[in-house]
PDB file of C-alpha atoms in Angstrom:
ATOM      1  CA  UNK A   1       0.000   0.000   0.000  1.00 92.00           C
ATOM      2  CA  UNK A   2       1.655   3.271  -1.104  1.00 94.00           C
ATOM      3  CA  UNK A   3       0.641   5.147   2.043  1.00 96.00           C
ATOM      4  CA  UNK A   4       2.601   2.679   4.212  1.00 97.00           C
ATOM      5  CA  UNK A   5       5.902   3.625   2.579  1.00 97.00           C
ATOM      6  CA  UNK A   6       6.060   6.608   4.963  1.00 98.00           C
ATOM      7  CA  UNK A   7       6.217   7.081   8.746  1.00 98.00           C
ATOM      8  CA  UNK A   8       3.365   9.594   8.413  1.00 98.00           C
ATOM      9  CA  UNK A   9       0.939   9.947   5.521  1.00 98.00           C
ATOM     10  CA  UNK A  10      -2.061  12.279   5.567  1.00 98.00           C
ATOM     11  CA  UNK A  11      -4.932  13.018   3.249  1.00 98.00           C
ATOM     12  CA  UNK A  12      -5.013  16.735   4.078  1.00 98.00           C
ATOM     13  CA  UNK A  13      -2.832  19.463   5.562  1.00 98.00           C
ATOM     14  CA  UNK A  14       0.088  18.705   7.874  1.00 98.00           C
ATOM     15  CA  UNK A  15       0.660  21.690  10.173  1.00 98.00           C
ATOM     16  CA  UNK A  16       3.721  22.000  12.428  1.00 98.00           C
ATOM     17  CA  UNK A  17       3.369  24.787  15.006  1.00 98.00           C
ATOM     18  CA  UNK A  18       5.983  27.496  15.422  1.00 98.00           C
ATOM     19  CA  UNK A  19       8.859  26.412  17.655  1.00 98.00           C
ATOM     20  CA  UNK A  20       7.914  22.727  17.400  1.00 98.00           C
ATOM     21  CA  UNK A  21       9.742  19.862  15.736  1.00 98.00           C
ATOM     22  CA  UNK A  22       8.528  16.733  13.982  1.00 98.00           C
ATOM     23  CA  UNK A  23      11.293  14.152  13.644  1.00 98.00           C
ATOM     24  CA  UNK A  24      11.303  11.235  11.218  1.00 98.00           C
ATOM     25  CA  UNK A  25      15.101  11.255  10.790  1.00 94.00           C
ATOM     26  CA  UNK A  26      16.101  10.027   7.297  1.00 94.00           C
ATOM     27  CA  UNK A  27      12.566   9.023   6.355  1.00 98.00           C
ATOM     28  CA  UNK A  28       9.819  11.025   4.628  1.00 98.00           C
ATOM     29  CA  UNK A  29       6.485  12.441   5.748  1.00 98.00           C
ATOM     30  CA  UNK A  30       3.862  12.600   3.042  1.00 98.00           C
ATOM     31  CA  UNK A  31       0.549  14.295   2.401  1.00 98.00           C
ATOM     32  CA  UNK A  32      -1.933  14.289  -0.461  1.00 98.00           C
ATOM     33  CA  UNK A  33      -2.671  17.866   0.586  1.00 98.00           C
ATOM     34  CA  UNK A  34      -0.763  20.883   1.883  1.00 98.00           C
ATOM     35  CA  UNK A  35       2.275  21.369   4.120  1.00 98.00           C
ATOM     36  CA  UNK A  36       2.124  24.296   6.551  1.00 98.00           C
ATOM     37  CA  UNK A  37       5.402  24.146   8.426  1.00 98.00           C
ATOM     38  CA  UNK A  38       5.806  26.962  10.932  1.00 98.00           C
ATOM     39  CA  UNK A  39       8.396  24.937  12.857  1.00 98.00           C
ATOM     40  CA  UNK A  40      11.032  22.317  12.010  1.00 98.00           C
ATOM     41  CA  UNK A  41      10.826  18.957  10.267  1.00 98.00           C
ATOM     42  CA  UNK A  42      13.798  16.634  10.640  1.00 98.00           C
ATOM     43  CA  UNK A  43      13.385  14.397   7.624  1.00 98.00           C
ATOM     44  CA  UNK A  44      12.145  14.585   4.058  1.00 98.00           C
ATOM     45  CA  UNK A  45       8.770  15.876   2.862  1.00 98.00           C
ATOM     46  CA  UNK A  46       6.451  15.013  -0.026  1.00 98.00           C
ATOM     47  CA  UNK A  47       3.381  17.213  -0.474  1.00 98.00           C
ATOM     48  CA  UNK A  48       0.925  18.265  -3.137  1.00 98.00           C
ATOM     49  CA  UNK A  49       1.222  21.938  -2.166  1.00 98.00           C
ATOM     50  CA  UNK A  50       3.320  23.912   0.319  1.00 98.00           C
ATOM     51  CA  UNK A  51       1.905  27.024   1.952  1.00 97.00           C
ATOM     52  CA  UNK A  52       4.844  27.416   4.375  1.00 97.00           C
ATOM     53  CA  UNK A  53       8.193  25.651   4.017  1.00 95.00           C
ATOM     54  CA  UNK A  54       9.540  26.497   7.458  1.00 97.00           C
ATOM     55  CA  UNK A  55      12.750  24.696   8.359  1.00 98.00           C
ATOM     56  CA  UNK A  56      13.086  21.264   6.737  1.00 98.00           C
ATOM     57  CA  UNK A  57      16.256  19.297   7.432  1.00 97.00           C
ATOM     58  CA  UNK A  58      15.862  17.109   4.379  1.00 97.00           C
ATOM     59  CA  UNK A  59      14.593  16.974   0.815  1.00 97.00           C
ATOM     60  CA  UNK A  60      11.313  18.667  -0.110  1.00 97.00           C
ATOM     61  CA  UNK A  61       9.169  17.463  -3.026  1.00 97.00           C
ATOM     62  CA  UNK A  62       5.986  19.302  -4.028  1.00 95.00           C
ATOM     63  CA  UNK A  63       3.397  18.433  -6.659  1.00 97.00           C
ATOM     64  CA  UNK A  64       3.816  14.933  -5.287  1.00 96.00           C
ATOM     65  CA  UNK A  65       1.165  12.467  -6.535  1.00 96.00           C
ATOM     66  CA  UNK A  66      -1.496  11.256  -4.121  1.00 97.00           C
ATOM     67  CA  UNK A  67      -0.968   7.921  -2.369  1.00 97.00           C
ATOM     68  CA  UNK A  68      -3.774   5.473  -1.745  1.00 95.00           C
ATOM     69  CA  UNK A  69      -5.127   4.687   1.710  1.00 96.00           C
ATOM     70  CA  UNK A  70      -6.532   1.276   2.660  1.00 96.00           C
ATOM     71  CA  UNK A  71     -10.094   0.288   1.849  1.00 95.00           C
ATOM     72  CA  UNK A  72     -12.803   2.062   3.854  1.00 96.00           C
ATOM     73  CA  UNK A  73     -13.923  -1.378   5.047  1.00 97.00           C
ATOM     74  CA  UNK A  74     -10.768  -1.987   7.103  1.00 98.00           C
ATOM     75  CA  UNK A  75     -11.975  -0.557  10.457  1.00 98.00           C
ATOM     76  CA  UNK A  76     -15.114  -2.709  10.419  1.00 98.00           C
ATOM     77  CA  UNK A  77     -13.107  -5.706   9.219  1.00 98.00           C
ATOM     78  CA  UNK A  78     -11.034  -5.565  12.393  1.00 98.00           C
ATOM     79  CA  UNK A  79     -14.091  -4.722  14.491  1.00 98.00           C
ATOM     80  CA  UNK A  80     -15.663  -7.960  13.258  1.00 98.00           C
ATOM     81  CA  UNK A  81     -12.552  -9.842  14.381  1.00 98.00           C
ATOM     82  CA  UNK A  82     -12.666  -8.282  17.833  1.00 98.00           C
ATOM     83  CA  UNK A  83     -14.419  -8.553  21.168  1.00 98.00           C
ATOM     84  CA  UNK A  84     -16.657  -5.648  22.152  1.00 98.00           C
ATOM     85  CA  UNK A  85     -15.963  -3.912  25.467  1.00 98.00           C
ATOM     86  CA  UNK A  86     -17.894  -1.105  27.188  1.00 98.00           C
ATOM     87  CA  UNK A  87     -15.553   0.731  29.560  1.00 98.00           C
ATOM     88  CA  UNK A  88     -17.528   3.987  29.513  1.00 97.00           C
ATOM     89  CA  UNK A  89     -16.150   7.398  28.480  1.00 98.00           C
ATOM     90  CA  UNK A  90     -12.721   6.886  30.080  1.00 98.00           C
ATOM     91  CA  UNK A  91     -10.117   4.259  30.876  1.00 98.00           C
ATOM     92  CA  UNK A  92      -7.470   4.966  33.512  1.00 98.00           C
ATOM     93  CA  UNK A  93      -4.738   2.472  34.443  1.00 98.00           C
ATOM     94  CA  UNK A  94      -6.299  -0.114  32.169  1.00 98.00           C
ATOM     95  CA  UNK A  95      -4.768  -3.316  30.811  1.00 98.00           C
ATOM     96  CA  UNK A  96      -5.838  -5.394  27.831  1.00 98.00           C
ATOM     97  CA  UNK A  97      -4.229  -8.481  26.351  1.00 98.00           C
ATOM     98  CA  UNK A  98      -5.080 -11.691  24.482  1.00 98.00           C
ATOM     99  CA  UNK A  99      -5.791 -13.386  27.790  1.00 98.00           C
ATOM    100  CA  UNK A 100      -6.752 -10.399  29.924  1.00 98.00           C
ATOM    101  CA  UNK A 101      -9.909  -8.289  29.667  1.00 98.00           C
ATOM    102  CA  UNK A 102     -11.400  -6.687  32.794  1.00 98.00           C
ATOM    103  CA  UNK A 103     -14.588  -5.861  30.825  1.00 98.00           C
ATOM    104  CA  UNK A 104     -15.561  -9.347  29.719  1.00 97.00           C
ATOM    105  CA  UNK A 105     -14.391 -12.297  27.649  1.00 98.00           C
ATOM    106  CA  UNK A 106     -10.910 -12.344  26.173  1.00 98.00           C
ATOM    107  CA  UNK A 107      -9.900 -12.345  22.523  1.00 98.00           C
ATOM    108  CA  UNK A 108      -7.107 -14.711  21.470  1.00 98.00           C
ATOM    109  CA  UNK A 109      -5.726 -12.166  18.985  1.00 98.00           C
ATOM    110  CA  UNK A 110      -6.008  -9.283  21.448  1.00 98.00           C
ATOM    111  CA  UNK A 111      -8.515  -7.356  19.304  1.00 98.00           C
ATOM    112  CA  UNK A 112     -10.901  -5.244  21.388  1.00 98.00           C
ATOM    113  CA  UNK A 113     -13.607  -2.945  20.050  1.00 98.00           C
ATOM    114  CA  UNK A 114     -15.203   0.132  21.597  1.00 98.00           C
ATOM    115  CA  UNK A 115     -18.240   1.704  19.939  1.00 98.00           C
ATOM    116  CA  UNK A 116     -19.263   5.069  21.347  1.00 98.00           C
ATOM    117  CA  UNK A 117     -21.360   8.097  20.441  1.00 97.00           C
ATOM    118  CA  UNK A 118     -19.080  10.365  22.477  1.00 98.00           C
ATOM    119  CA  UNK A 119     -15.440  11.137  23.169  1.00 98.00           C
ATOM    120  CA  UNK A 120     -13.147   8.570  24.791  1.00 98.00           C
ATOM    121  CA  UNK A 121     -10.130   9.255  27.012  1.00 98.00           C
ATOM    122  CA  UNK A 122      -7.509   6.615  27.819  1.00 98.00           C
ATOM    123  CA  UNK A 123      -4.711   7.414  30.300  1.00 98.00           C
ATOM    124  CA  UNK A 124      -1.839   5.558  31.976  1.00 98.00           C
ATOM    125  CA  UNK A 125      -2.736   2.270  30.311  1.00 98.00           C
ATOM    126  CA  UNK A 126      -1.162  -0.665  28.497  1.00 98.00           C
ATOM    127  CA  UNK A 127      -2.765  -2.430  25.542  1.00 98.00           C
ATOM    128  CA  UNK A 128      -1.103  -5.569  24.235  1.00 98.00           C
ATOM    129  CA  UNK A 129      -3.268  -6.117  21.208  1.00 98.00           C
ATOM    130  CA  UNK A 130      -5.259  -4.148  18.657  1.00 98.00           C
ATOM    131  CA  UNK A 131      -7.672  -1.500  19.905  1.00 98.00           C
ATOM    132  CA  UNK A 132     -10.461  -0.510  17.499  1.00 98.00           C
ATOM    133  CA  UNK A 133     -12.535   2.552  18.416  1.00 98.00           C
ATOM    134  CA  UNK A 134     -15.600   3.343  16.293  1.00 98.00           C
ATOM    135  CA  UNK A 135     -16.634   6.920  17.115  1.00 98.00           C
ATOM    136  CA  UNK A 136     -17.376   8.896  13.930  1.00 98.00           C
ATOM    137  CA  UNK A 137     -17.272  12.644  14.542  1.00 97.00           C
ATOM    138  CA  UNK A 138     -15.795  12.221  18.023  1.00 98.00           C
ATOM    139  CA  UNK A 139     -12.272  11.976  19.407  1.00 98.00           C
ATOM    140  CA  UNK A 140     -10.075   9.498  21.223  1.00 98.00           C
ATOM    141  CA  UNK A 141      -7.451  11.013  23.555  1.00 98.00           C
ATOM    142  CA  UNK A 142      -4.437   9.045  24.779  1.00 98.00           C
ATOM    143  CA  UNK A 143      -2.872  10.745  27.800  1.00 98.00           C
ATOM    144  CA  UNK A 144      -0.439  10.334  30.663  1.00 98.00           C
ATOM    145  CA  UNK A 145       1.889   7.445  29.856  1.00 98.00           C
ATOM    146  CA  UNK A 146       0.802   4.783  27.378  1.00 98.00           C
ATOM    147  CA  UNK A 147       2.150   1.583  25.869  1.00 98.00           C
ATOM    148  CA  UNK A 148       0.350   0.106  22.860  1.00 98.00           C
ATOM    149  CA  UNK A 149       1.704  -2.991  21.112  1.00 98.00           C
ATOM    150  CA  UNK A 150      -0.159  -5.352  18.769  1.00 98.00           C
ATOM    151  CA  UNK A 151      -0.282  -8.947  19.948  1.00 98.00           C
ATOM    152  CA  UNK A 152       0.038 -10.068  16.316  1.00 97.00           C
ATOM    153  CA  UNK A 153       2.661  -8.649  13.990  1.00 95.00           C
ATOM    154  CA  UNK A 154       0.188  -8.768  11.086  1.00 97.00           C
ATOM    155  CA  UNK A 155      -2.354  -6.548  12.906  1.00 98.00           C
ATOM    156  CA  UNK A 156      -2.193  -2.789  13.590  1.00 98.00           C
ATOM    157  CA  UNK A 157      -1.883  -1.372  17.096  1.00 98.00           C
ATOM    158  CA  UNK A 158      -4.699   1.188  16.943  1.00 98.00           C
ATOM    159  CA  UNK A 159      -7.594   1.954  14.589  1.00 98.00           C
ATOM    160  CA  UNK A 160      -9.760   5.009  15.238  1.00 98.00           C
ATOM    161  CA  UNK A 161     -12.830   5.652  13.094  1.00 98.00           C
ATOM    162  CA  UNK A 162     -12.940   9.243  14.304  1.00 98.00           C
ATOM    163  CA  UNK A 163     -10.344  11.773  15.465  1.00 98.00           C
ATOM    164  CA  UNK A 164      -7.236  11.045  17.528  1.00 98.00           C
ATOM    165  CA  UNK A 165      -5.428  13.234  20.072  1.00 98.00           C
ATOM    166  CA  UNK A 166      -2.014  12.138  21.378  1.00 98.00           C
ATOM    167  CA  UNK A 167      -1.424  13.686  24.799  1.00 98.00           C
ATOM    168  CA  UNK A 168       0.817  10.989  26.244  1.00 98.00           C
ATOM    169  CA  UNK A 169       4.418  11.860  27.067  1.00 97.00           C
ATOM    170  CA  UNK A 170       7.437   9.823  26.000  1.00 96.00           C
ATOM    171  CA  UNK A 171      10.498  11.963  26.712  1.00 87.00           C
ATOM    172  CA  UNK A 172      12.248  11.102  29.985  1.00 84.00           C
ATOM    173  CA  UNK A 173       9.227   9.271  31.334  1.00 90.00           C
ATOM    174  CA  UNK A 174       7.877   5.737  31.534  1.00 97.00           C
ATOM    175  CA  UNK A 175       4.719   3.822  32.375  1.00 98.00           C
ATOM    176  CA  UNK A 176       5.478   2.886  35.983  1.00 98.00           C
ATOM    177  CA  UNK A 177       3.644   0.209  37.929  1.00 98.00           C
ATOM    178  CA  UNK A 178       4.756   1.738  41.233  1.00 97.00           C
ATOM    179  CA  UNK A 179       3.639   5.247  40.297  1.00 97.00           C
ATOM    180  CA  UNK A 180       0.241   4.045  39.049  1.00 97.00           C
ATOM    181  CA  UNK A 181      -0.217   1.273  41.660  1.00 98.00           C
ATOM    182  CA  UNK A 182      -1.067  -1.088  38.804  1.00 98.00           C
ATOM    183  CA  UNK A 183       0.313  -4.375  37.531  1.00 98.00           C
ATOM    184  CA  UNK A 184       0.633  -3.867  33.774  1.00 98.00           C
ATOM    185  CA  UNK A 185       1.789  -7.407  32.899  1.00 98.00           C
ATOM    186  CA  UNK A 186      -0.640  -9.758  34.626  1.00 98.00           C
ATOM    187  CA  UNK A 187      -1.212 -13.298  33.327  1.00 97.00           C
ATOM    188  CA  UNK A 188      -2.796 -13.004  29.906  1.00 98.00           C
ATOM    189  CA  UNK A 189      -1.008  -9.749  29.060  1.00 98.00           C
ATOM    190  CA  UNK A 190       2.711 -10.622  29.099  1.00 98.00           C
ATOM    191  CA  UNK A 191       5.423  -8.095  28.349  1.00 98.00           C
ATOM    192  CA  UNK A 192       8.248  -9.524  26.226  1.00 96.00           C
ATOM    193  CA  UNK A 193       6.909 -12.975  27.066  1.00 96.00           C
ATOM    194  CA  UNK A 194       6.851 -12.497  30.845  1.00 96.00           C
ATOM    195  CA  UNK A 195       4.139 -11.774  33.385  1.00 95.00           C
ATOM    196  CA  UNK A 196       4.138 -11.453  37.161  1.00 96.00           C
ATOM    197  CA  UNK A 197       2.066 -10.300  40.113  1.00 95.00           C
ATOM    198  CA  UNK A 198       4.232  -7.442  41.402  1.00 96.00           C
ATOM    199  CA  UNK A 199       4.030  -3.692  40.850  1.00 96.00           C
ATOM    200  CA  UNK A 200       7.715  -3.009  40.330  1.00 95.00           C
ATOM    201  CA  UNK A 201       8.111  -2.852  36.547  1.00 97.00           C
ATOM    202  CA  UNK A 202       8.485   0.055  34.142  1.00 97.00           C
ATOM    203  CA  UNK A 203       7.607   0.210  30.464  1.00 98.00           C
ATOM    204  CA  UNK A 204       8.381   2.627  27.637  1.00 98.00           C
ATOM    205  CA  UNK A 205       5.675   5.215  26.994  1.00 98.00           C
ATOM    206  CA  UNK A 206       5.055   4.846  23.262  1.00 98.00           C
ATOM    207  CA  UNK A 207       3.001   3.234  20.516  1.00 98.00           C
ATOM    208  CA  UNK A 208       4.620   0.364  18.657  1.00 98.00           C
ATOM    209  CA  UNK A 209       3.066  -0.562  15.309  1.00 98.00           C
ATOM    210  CA  UNK A 210       0.586   0.960  12.901  1.00 98.00           C
ATOM    211  CA  UNK A 211      -1.821   3.726  13.897  1.00 98.00           C
ATOM    212  CA  UNK A 212      -4.746   4.266  11.502  1.00 98.00           C
ATOM    213  CA  UNK A 213      -7.040   7.281  11.921  1.00 98.00           C
ATOM    214  CA  UNK A 214      -9.941   8.034   9.583  1.00 98.00           C
ATOM    215  CA  UNK A 215     -10.338  11.583  10.959  1.00 98.00           C
ATOM    216  CA  UNK A 216      -7.844  14.185  12.173  1.00 98.00           C
ATOM    217  CA  UNK A 217      -4.672  13.728  14.230  1.00 98.00           C
ATOM    218  CA  UNK A 218      -3.644  16.230  16.929  1.00 98.00           C
ATOM    219  CA  UNK A 219      -0.274  15.654  18.653  1.00 98.00           C
ATOM    220  CA  UNK A 220      -0.227  17.754  21.823  1.00 98.00           C
ATOM    221  CA  UNK A 221       2.682  16.210  23.750  1.00 97.00           C
ATOM    222  CA  UNK A 222       6.105  14.749  22.965  1.00 97.00           C
ATOM    223  CA  UNK A 223       4.655  11.417  21.879  1.00 97.00           C
ATOM    224  CA  UNK A 224       6.840   8.710  20.346  1.00 98.00           C
ATOM    225  CA  UNK A 225       5.495   6.266  17.771  1.00 98.00           C
ATOM    226  CA  UNK A 226       7.617   3.336  16.589  1.00 98.00           C
ATOM    227  CA  UNK A 227       5.870   2.256  13.415  1.00 98.00           C
ATOM    228  CA  UNK A 228       3.766   4.482  11.156  1.00 98.00           C
ATOM    229  CA  UNK A 229       0.665   6.685  11.195  1.00 98.00           C
ATOM    230  CA  UNK A 230      -2.031   6.888   8.528  1.00 98.00           C
ATOM    231  CA  UNK A 231      -4.341   9.898   8.855  1.00 98.00           C
ATOM    232  CA  UNK A 232      -7.100   9.895   6.268  1.00 98.00           C
ATOM    233  CA  UNK A 233      -8.565  13.345   6.970  1.00 98.00           C
ATOM    234  CA  UNK A 234      -8.617  15.501   3.840  1.00 98.00           C
ATOM    235  CA  UNK A 235      -9.125  18.723   5.812  1.00 98.00           C
ATOM    236  CA  UNK A 236      -7.445  21.692   4.136  1.00 98.00           C
ATOM    237  CA  UNK A 237      -6.463  22.990   7.602  1.00 97.00           C
ATOM    238  CA  UNK A 238      -4.945  20.893  10.381  1.00 98.00           C
ATOM    239  CA  UNK A 239      -5.682  17.385   9.185  1.00 98.00           C
ATOM    240  CA  UNK A 240      -2.517  16.665  11.188  1.00 98.00           C
ATOM    241  CA  UNK A 241      -1.504  19.233  13.830  1.00 98.00           C
ATOM    242  CA  UNK A 242       1.878  19.038  15.579  1.00 98.00           C
ATOM    243  CA  UNK A 243       1.644  21.205  18.720  1.00 98.00           C
ATOM    244  CA  UNK A 244       4.611  19.706  20.570  1.00 98.00           C
ATOM    245  CA  UNK A 245       7.913  18.062  19.640  1.00 97.00           C
ATOM    246  CA  UNK A 246       7.154  14.532  18.438  1.00 97.00           C
ATOM    247  CA  UNK A 247       9.021  11.665  16.811  1.00 98.00           C
ATOM    248  CA  UNK A 248       8.041   8.769  14.578  1.00 98.00           C
ATOM    249  CA  UNK A 249      10.580   5.962  14.219  1.00 98.00           C
ATOM    250  CA  UNK A 250       9.522   4.286  10.991  1.00 98.00           C
ATOM    251  CA  UNK A 251       9.225   0.499  10.812  1.00 98.00           C
ATOM    252  CA  UNK A 252       9.859  -0.554   7.200  1.00 97.00           C
ATOM    253  CA  UNK A 253       8.316  -3.977   7.892  1.00 97.00           C
ATOM    254  CA  UNK A 254       4.908  -2.323   7.781  1.00 97.00           C
ATOM    255  CA  UNK A 255       5.446  -1.734   4.057  1.00 97.00           C
ATOM    256  CA  UNK A 256       7.262  -4.949   3.115  1.00 95.00           C
ATOM    257  CA  UNK A 257       5.026  -7.184   5.284  1.00 95.00           C
ATOM    258  CA  UNK A 258       1.911  -5.080   5.860  1.00 96.00           C
ATOM    259  CA  UNK A 259      -0.846  -5.835   8.354  1.00 97.00           C
ATOM    260  CA  UNK A 260      -3.903  -7.638   7.032  1.00 97.00           C
ATOM    261  CA  UNK A 261      -6.101  -5.308   4.977  1.00 96.00           C
ATOM    262  CA  UNK A 262      -3.331  -2.785   4.321  1.00 97.00           C
ATOM    263  CA  UNK A 263      -2.477  -3.943   0.815  1.00 92.00           C
ATOM    264  CA  UNK A 264      -3.624  -3.177  -2.712  1.00 84.00           C
ATOM    265  CA  UNK A 265      -3.927  -6.897  -3.504  1.00 68.00           C
ATOM    266  CA  UNK A 266      -3.702 -10.200  -1.677  1.00 58.00           C
ATOM    267  CA  UNK A 267      -1.088 -12.713  -2.805  1.00 60.00           C
ATOM    268  CA  UNK A 268      -2.567 -16.196  -2.963  1.00 59.00           C
ATOM    269  CA  UNK A 269      -0.341 -19.126  -1.954  1.00 62.00           C
ATOM    270  CA  UNK A 270      -1.126 -22.815  -1.399  1.00 70.00           C
ATOM    271  CA  UNK A 271      -1.995 -23.673   2.179  1.00 68.00           C
ATOM    272  CA  UNK A 272       0.729 -25.720   3.852  1.00 69.00           C
ATOM    273  CA  UNK A 273      -0.095 -29.429   3.702  1.00 72.00           C
ATOM    274  CA  UNK A 274      -2.839 -29.061   1.102  1.00 70.00           C
ATOM    275  CA  UNK A 275      -0.609 -29.404  -1.994  1.00 66.00           C
ATOM    276  CA  UNK A 276       0.132 -33.001  -2.946  1.00 67.00           C
ATOM    277  CA  UNK A 277       0.875 -35.159  -5.977  1.00 68.00           C
ATOM    278  CA  UNK A 278      -1.942 -37.381  -7.251  1.00 65.00           C
ATOM    279  CA  UNK A 279      -1.185 -40.291  -9.637  1.00 67.00           C
ATOM    280  CA  UNK A 280      -3.773 -41.061 -12.317  1.00 66.00           C
ATOM    281  CA  UNK A 281      -4.379 -44.858 -12.134  1.00 65.00           C
ATOM    282  CA  UNK A 282      -5.897 -45.099 -15.636  1.00 64.00           C
ATOM    283  CA  UNK A 283      -3.791 -46.859 -18.305  1.00 60.00           C
TER     284      UNK A 283
END
């Protein structure tokens, strides 16, 4: 999928606030719309139009052709694979995993689905799986310290059918069990293969994997994403807004081995064990 060749790809305007920095290092941010850079971008840029160049520490390409996003059916595809949960309008110090769900039955793939007609706030939580939030016209806010990791490498970390606000902090901070009085790796939600019953561990505050947003993206704190972000909003103003220094460490595996549904075509291969030689007994 062309959009996954970039750490950040947007349908509309990418706006970096004055005095703020978006870092993608030697990789390239891309938009089918406009770039309004009042701050600094460390990396390359591809955009259709540029209203403000700002300071770009890399190569700038304008009149860049549009790149395709995944099918509009992808959010519901994953929702159909998931287990519905109803945590209410907020989650604080929550944990989800393939074998751990405080709101009901577990999902072996770690896919959990929240449908809401309002805004949702998640703070100081760990999700080892794929969180799907269906909230058209509303926003999901991730705050405090957060760790999101897909339980399956061929699934994304987060899908939001709505708008996304990143308010979690990554710089010089961690998700601490002692500080939050919470065990973030109980049985059923292991971290790096291990679980325990204590409250002594610390975890990086970041998202690992693919983030897919159908609406707008607003980064309000120094959030770190290790993977890629797709933001489908075609808004001519602030489809993506960078209000604080942020960094995306691009994972090229998302392009070479994309999550299910994030391709332009599906390669068909024989199922292991189903291909066999048959001898014709006729003379």
